[in-house]
CSV table of C-alpha atoms in Angstrom, one decimal:
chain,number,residue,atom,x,y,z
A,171,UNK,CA,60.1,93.8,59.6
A,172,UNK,CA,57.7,93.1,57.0
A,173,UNK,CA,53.7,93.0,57.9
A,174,UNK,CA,51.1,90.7,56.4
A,175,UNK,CA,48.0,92.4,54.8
A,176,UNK,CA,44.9,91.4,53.6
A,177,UNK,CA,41.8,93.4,52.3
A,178,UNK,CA,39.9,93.8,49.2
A,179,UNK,CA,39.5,96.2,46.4
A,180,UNK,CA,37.2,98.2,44.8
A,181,UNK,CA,36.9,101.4,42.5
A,182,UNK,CA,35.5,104.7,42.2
A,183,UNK,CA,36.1,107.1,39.3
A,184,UNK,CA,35.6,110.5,40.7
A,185,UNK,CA,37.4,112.8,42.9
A,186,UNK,CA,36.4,111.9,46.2
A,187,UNK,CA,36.1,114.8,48.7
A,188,UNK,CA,34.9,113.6,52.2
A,189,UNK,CA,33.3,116.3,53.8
A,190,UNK,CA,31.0,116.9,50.5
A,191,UNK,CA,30.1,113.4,49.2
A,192,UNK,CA,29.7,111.5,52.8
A,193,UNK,CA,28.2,114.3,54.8
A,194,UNK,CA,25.5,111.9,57.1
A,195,UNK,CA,29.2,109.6,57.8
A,196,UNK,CA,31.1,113.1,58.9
A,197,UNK,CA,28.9,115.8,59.3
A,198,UNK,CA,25.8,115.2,61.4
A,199,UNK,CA,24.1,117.3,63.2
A,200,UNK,CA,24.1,118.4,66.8
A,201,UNK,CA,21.3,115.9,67.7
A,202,UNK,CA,21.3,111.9,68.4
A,203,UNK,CA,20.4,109.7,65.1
A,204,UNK,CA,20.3,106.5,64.4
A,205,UNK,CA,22.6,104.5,61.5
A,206,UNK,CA,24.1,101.9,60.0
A,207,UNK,CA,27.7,102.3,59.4
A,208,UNK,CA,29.3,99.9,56.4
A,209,UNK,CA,32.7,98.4,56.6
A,210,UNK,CA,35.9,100.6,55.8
A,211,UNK,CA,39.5,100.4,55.7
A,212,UNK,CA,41.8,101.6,57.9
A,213,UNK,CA,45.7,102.3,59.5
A,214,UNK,CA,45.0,101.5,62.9
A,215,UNK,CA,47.3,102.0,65.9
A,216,UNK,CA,46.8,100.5,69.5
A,217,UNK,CA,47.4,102.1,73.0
A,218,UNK,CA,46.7,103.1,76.1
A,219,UNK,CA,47.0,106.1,78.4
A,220,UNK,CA,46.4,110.0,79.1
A,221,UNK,CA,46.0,111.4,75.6
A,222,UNK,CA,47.2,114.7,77.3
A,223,UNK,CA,50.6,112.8,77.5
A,224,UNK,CA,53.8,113.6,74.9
A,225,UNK,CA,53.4,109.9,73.5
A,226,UNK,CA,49.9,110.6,71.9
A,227,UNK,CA,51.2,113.1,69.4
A,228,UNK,CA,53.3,110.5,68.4
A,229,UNK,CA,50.7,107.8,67.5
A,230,UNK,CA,48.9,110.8,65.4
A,231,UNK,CA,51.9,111.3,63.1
A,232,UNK,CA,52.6,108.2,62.6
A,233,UNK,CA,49.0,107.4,61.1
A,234,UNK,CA,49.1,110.8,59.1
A,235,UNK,CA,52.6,109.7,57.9
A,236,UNK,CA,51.0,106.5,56.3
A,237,UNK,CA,48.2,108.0,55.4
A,238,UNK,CA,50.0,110.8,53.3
A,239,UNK,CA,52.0,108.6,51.8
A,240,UNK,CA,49.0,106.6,50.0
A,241,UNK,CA,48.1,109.7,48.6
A,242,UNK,CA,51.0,110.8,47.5
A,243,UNK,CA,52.7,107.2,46.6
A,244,UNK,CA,49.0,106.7,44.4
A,245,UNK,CA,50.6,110.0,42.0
A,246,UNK,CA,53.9,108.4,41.9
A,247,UNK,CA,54.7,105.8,39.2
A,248,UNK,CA,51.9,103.1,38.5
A,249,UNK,CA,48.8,103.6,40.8
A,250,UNK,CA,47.2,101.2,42.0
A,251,UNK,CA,44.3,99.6,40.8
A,252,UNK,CA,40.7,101.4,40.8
A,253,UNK,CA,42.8,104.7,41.8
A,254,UNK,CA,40.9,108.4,42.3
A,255,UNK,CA,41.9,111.4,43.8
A,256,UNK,CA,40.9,112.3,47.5
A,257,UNK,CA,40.9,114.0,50.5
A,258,UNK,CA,42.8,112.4,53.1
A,259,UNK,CA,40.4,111.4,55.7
A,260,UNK,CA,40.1,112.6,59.5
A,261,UNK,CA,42.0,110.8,62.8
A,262,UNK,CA,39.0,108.9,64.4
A,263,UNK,CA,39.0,107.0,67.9
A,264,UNK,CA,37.9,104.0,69.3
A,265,UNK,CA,38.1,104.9,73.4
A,266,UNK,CA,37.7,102.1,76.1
A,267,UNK,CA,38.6,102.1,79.6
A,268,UNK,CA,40.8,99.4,81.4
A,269,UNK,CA,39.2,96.1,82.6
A,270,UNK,CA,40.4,96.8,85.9
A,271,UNK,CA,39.2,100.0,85.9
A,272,UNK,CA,35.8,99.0,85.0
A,273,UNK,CA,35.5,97.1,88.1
A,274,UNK,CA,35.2,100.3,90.5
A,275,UNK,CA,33.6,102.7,87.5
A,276,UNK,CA,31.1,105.2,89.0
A,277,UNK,CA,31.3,107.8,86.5
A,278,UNK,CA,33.9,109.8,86.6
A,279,UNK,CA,37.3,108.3,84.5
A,280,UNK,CA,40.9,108.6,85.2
A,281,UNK,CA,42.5,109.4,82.1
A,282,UNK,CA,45.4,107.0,82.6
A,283,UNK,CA,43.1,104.3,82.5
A,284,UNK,CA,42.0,104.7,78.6
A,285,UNK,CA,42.4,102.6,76.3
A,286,UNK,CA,42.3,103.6,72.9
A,287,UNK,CA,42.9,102.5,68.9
A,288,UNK,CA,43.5,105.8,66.7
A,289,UNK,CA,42.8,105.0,63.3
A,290,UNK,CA,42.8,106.5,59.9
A,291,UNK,CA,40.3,105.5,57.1
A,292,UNK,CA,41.8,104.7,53.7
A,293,UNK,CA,39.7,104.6,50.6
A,294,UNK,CA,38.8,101.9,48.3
A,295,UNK,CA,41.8,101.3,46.5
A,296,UNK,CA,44.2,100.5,49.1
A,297,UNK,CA,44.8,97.1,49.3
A,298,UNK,CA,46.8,94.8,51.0
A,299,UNK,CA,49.4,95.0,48.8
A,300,UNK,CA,49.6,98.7,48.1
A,301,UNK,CA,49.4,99.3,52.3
A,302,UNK,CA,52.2,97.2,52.5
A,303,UNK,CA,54.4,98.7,50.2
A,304,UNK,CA,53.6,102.4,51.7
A,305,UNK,CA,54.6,100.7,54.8
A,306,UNK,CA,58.1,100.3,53.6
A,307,UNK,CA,58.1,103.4,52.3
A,308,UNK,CA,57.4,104.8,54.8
A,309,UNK,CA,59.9,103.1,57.4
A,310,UNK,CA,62.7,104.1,54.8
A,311,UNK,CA,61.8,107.5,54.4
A,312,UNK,CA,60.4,108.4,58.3
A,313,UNK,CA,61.4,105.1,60.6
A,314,UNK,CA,59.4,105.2,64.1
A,315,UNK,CA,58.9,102.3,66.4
A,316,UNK,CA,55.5,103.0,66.2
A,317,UNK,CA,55.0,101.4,62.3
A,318,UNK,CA,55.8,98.1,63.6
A,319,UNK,CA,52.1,98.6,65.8
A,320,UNK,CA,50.2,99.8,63.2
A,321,UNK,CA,47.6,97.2,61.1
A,322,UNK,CA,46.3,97.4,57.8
A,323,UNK,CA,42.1,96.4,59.4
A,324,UNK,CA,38.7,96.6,58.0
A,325,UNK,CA,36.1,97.6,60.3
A,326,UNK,CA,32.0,98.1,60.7
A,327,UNK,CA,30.6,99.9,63.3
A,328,UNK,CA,27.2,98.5,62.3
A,329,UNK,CA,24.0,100.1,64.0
A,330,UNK,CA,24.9,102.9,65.8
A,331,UNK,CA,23.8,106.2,67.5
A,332,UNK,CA,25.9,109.4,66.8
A,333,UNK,CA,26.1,113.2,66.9
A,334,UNK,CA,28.4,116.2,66.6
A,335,UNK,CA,29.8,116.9,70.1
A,336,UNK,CA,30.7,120.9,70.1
A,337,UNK,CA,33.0,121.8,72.5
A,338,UNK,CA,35.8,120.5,74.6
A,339,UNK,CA,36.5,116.9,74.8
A,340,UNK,CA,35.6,117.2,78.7
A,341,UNK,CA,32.4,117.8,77.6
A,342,UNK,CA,31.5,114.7,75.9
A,343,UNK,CA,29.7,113.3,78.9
A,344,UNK,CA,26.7,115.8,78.4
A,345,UNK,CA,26.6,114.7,74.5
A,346,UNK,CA,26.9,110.9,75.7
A,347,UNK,CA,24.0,111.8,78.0
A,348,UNK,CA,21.6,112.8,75.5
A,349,UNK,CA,22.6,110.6,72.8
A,350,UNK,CA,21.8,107.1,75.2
A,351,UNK,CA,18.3,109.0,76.3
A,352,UNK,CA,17.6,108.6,72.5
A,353,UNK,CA,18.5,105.0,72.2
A,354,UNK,CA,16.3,104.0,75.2
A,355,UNK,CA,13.8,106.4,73.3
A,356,UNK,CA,14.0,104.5,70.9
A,357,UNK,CA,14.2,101.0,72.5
A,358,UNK,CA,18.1,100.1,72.2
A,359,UNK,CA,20.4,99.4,74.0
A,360,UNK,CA,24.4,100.5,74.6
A,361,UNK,CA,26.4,97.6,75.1
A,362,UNK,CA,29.8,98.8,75.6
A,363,UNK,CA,30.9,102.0,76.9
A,364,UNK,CA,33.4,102.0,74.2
A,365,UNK,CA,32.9,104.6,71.8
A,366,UNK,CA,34.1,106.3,68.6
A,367,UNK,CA,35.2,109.8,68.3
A,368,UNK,CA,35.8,111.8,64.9
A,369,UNK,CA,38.0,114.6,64.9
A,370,UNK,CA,37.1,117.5,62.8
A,371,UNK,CA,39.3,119.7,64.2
A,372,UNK,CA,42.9,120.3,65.3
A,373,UNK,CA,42.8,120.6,68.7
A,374,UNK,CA,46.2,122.8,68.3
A,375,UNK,CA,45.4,125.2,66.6
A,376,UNK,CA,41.0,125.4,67.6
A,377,UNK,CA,39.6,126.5,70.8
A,378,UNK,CA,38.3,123.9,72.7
A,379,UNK,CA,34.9,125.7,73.1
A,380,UNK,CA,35.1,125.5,69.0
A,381,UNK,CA,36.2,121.9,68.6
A,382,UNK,CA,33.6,119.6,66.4
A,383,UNK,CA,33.7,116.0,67.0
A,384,UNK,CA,31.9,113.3,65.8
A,385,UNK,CA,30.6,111.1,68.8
A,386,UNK,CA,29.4,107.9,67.8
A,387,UNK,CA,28.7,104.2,69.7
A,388,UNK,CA,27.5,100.8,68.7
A,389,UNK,CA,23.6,100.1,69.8
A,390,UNK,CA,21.6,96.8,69.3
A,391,UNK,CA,17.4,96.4,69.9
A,392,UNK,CA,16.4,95.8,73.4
A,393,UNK,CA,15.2,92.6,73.7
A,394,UNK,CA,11.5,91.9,75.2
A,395,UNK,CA,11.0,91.0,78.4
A,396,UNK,CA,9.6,87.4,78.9
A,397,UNK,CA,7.9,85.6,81.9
C-alpha cells in the first residue's frame, strides 16, 4: 500500500542540533510561559489505550523506524532537496481522553480511556515525496502493520502555555495545575483538555523521579463579559 503525501519544502544550511538551536521549543524552564508555536512536520501515529500496555512500545518504534530512516536515507545516494545534517528529534504526544469518558470526568482518569497521537517532528526538507519513499523503505526493510497508520501531517500548536514537568508522568496533574493558574493569570483560557507532552527522556532507562517532559496545551484570550 502506497500513501498520499503532501507538504512543502524549505532549506537550511547548517547542522541542525535541537536541543542547542531551539532551546525555548524544547527546553523551558520549570515554570508556566506563554508562546506561539509555528507549524512543523511530522510522522504521526493514532491510538488509543493504557500506554503502560505492550502495544505502545510498538507505536514508538515504528515512528523512530521512519524517523531514522530520513536521516540515514538523506546520506544515501541523492539527498533531497535543501538537505542538512540533524539530530533526530524527540517522541512528542498529543493526549485526549474518550468522548464517552468525558461525560462522567471528575478528575481522576482511567488510563484505558486515552486517546493519543505519538508523533515525531521531521525537519524542513522532508517532503511529501521524500516521506513517501522512506515509507517504502521502510516497509521493505522493517514491515509492521503499524506503517499503514502512520501520516505524513503538518501541524501548529499556535498560542500555547507550556513548562518542563520533572518527575513521573503521574505527576503531571500538579504541573497542569500551575500551568492553567497562569493562563487565568493571565486572562486565557484552556479549551481542551487535550495536551502535548515532549519526551526528553527514556522512560527505560531514567528514573521516573528524573524524567523531563515537556508539558504544553493550546490557550486562546478570554473573551469579555458583556451585559
Amino acid at each position: 500500500m502506497r500513501h498520499t503525501f503532501r507538504a512543502t519544502q524549505s532549506t537550511e544550511p547548517m547542522k541542525h542540533e535541537w536541543r542547542k538551536r531551539e532551546k525555548g521549543i524544547y527546553l523551558p524552564k520549570n515554570e508556566p510561559e506563554l508562546l506561539e508555536i509555528p507549524e512543523y512536520k511530522f510522522f504521526t501515529l493514532a491510538g488509543e489505550g493504557n500506554p503502560n500496555s505492550d502495544f505502545f512500545s510498538e507505536y514508538i518504534g515504528v515512528l523512530y523506524a521512519l524517523s531514522y530512516g530520513v536521516k540515514m536515507g538523506a546520506k544515501k545516494g541523492l539527498p533531497p532537496e535543501g538537505h542538512f545534517d540533524y539530530t533526530v528529534y524527540p517522541l512528542e504526544g498529543i493526549w485526549d481522553i474518550k468522548e464517552e469518558a468525558k461525560k462522567t470526568f471528575e478528575g481522576t482518569i482511567d488510563k484505558d480511556d486515552l486517546v493519543f497521537k505519538l508523533m515525531i517532528r521531521q525537519p524542513d526538507f522532508v517532503d511529501a515525496s521524500f516521506a513517501e519513499k522512506i515509507w517504502d523503505q521502510t516497509w521493505k526493510k522493517k514491515p509492521h502493520a503499524l506503517l499503514d497508520k502512520v501520516k505524513f501531517e503538518k501541524i501548529s500548536d499556535g498560542k500555547c502555555i507550556q513548562m518542563m514537568h520533572l518527575g513521573s508522568y503521574d505527576d503531571e496533574p500538579e504541573s497542569f495545575k500551575r500551568m492553567e493558574a497562569f493562563a487565568a493569570k493571565n486572562t486565557l483560557i484552556r479549551p481542551s483538555k487535550a495536551h502535548r507532552e515532549i519526551y526528553l527522556s527514556d522512560f527505560r532507562k531514567v528514573a521516573p523521579e528524573k524524567l523531563k517532559t515537556v508539558l504544553r496545551f493550546q490557550v486562546r484570550d478570554k473573551q469579555p463579559h458583556i451585559g
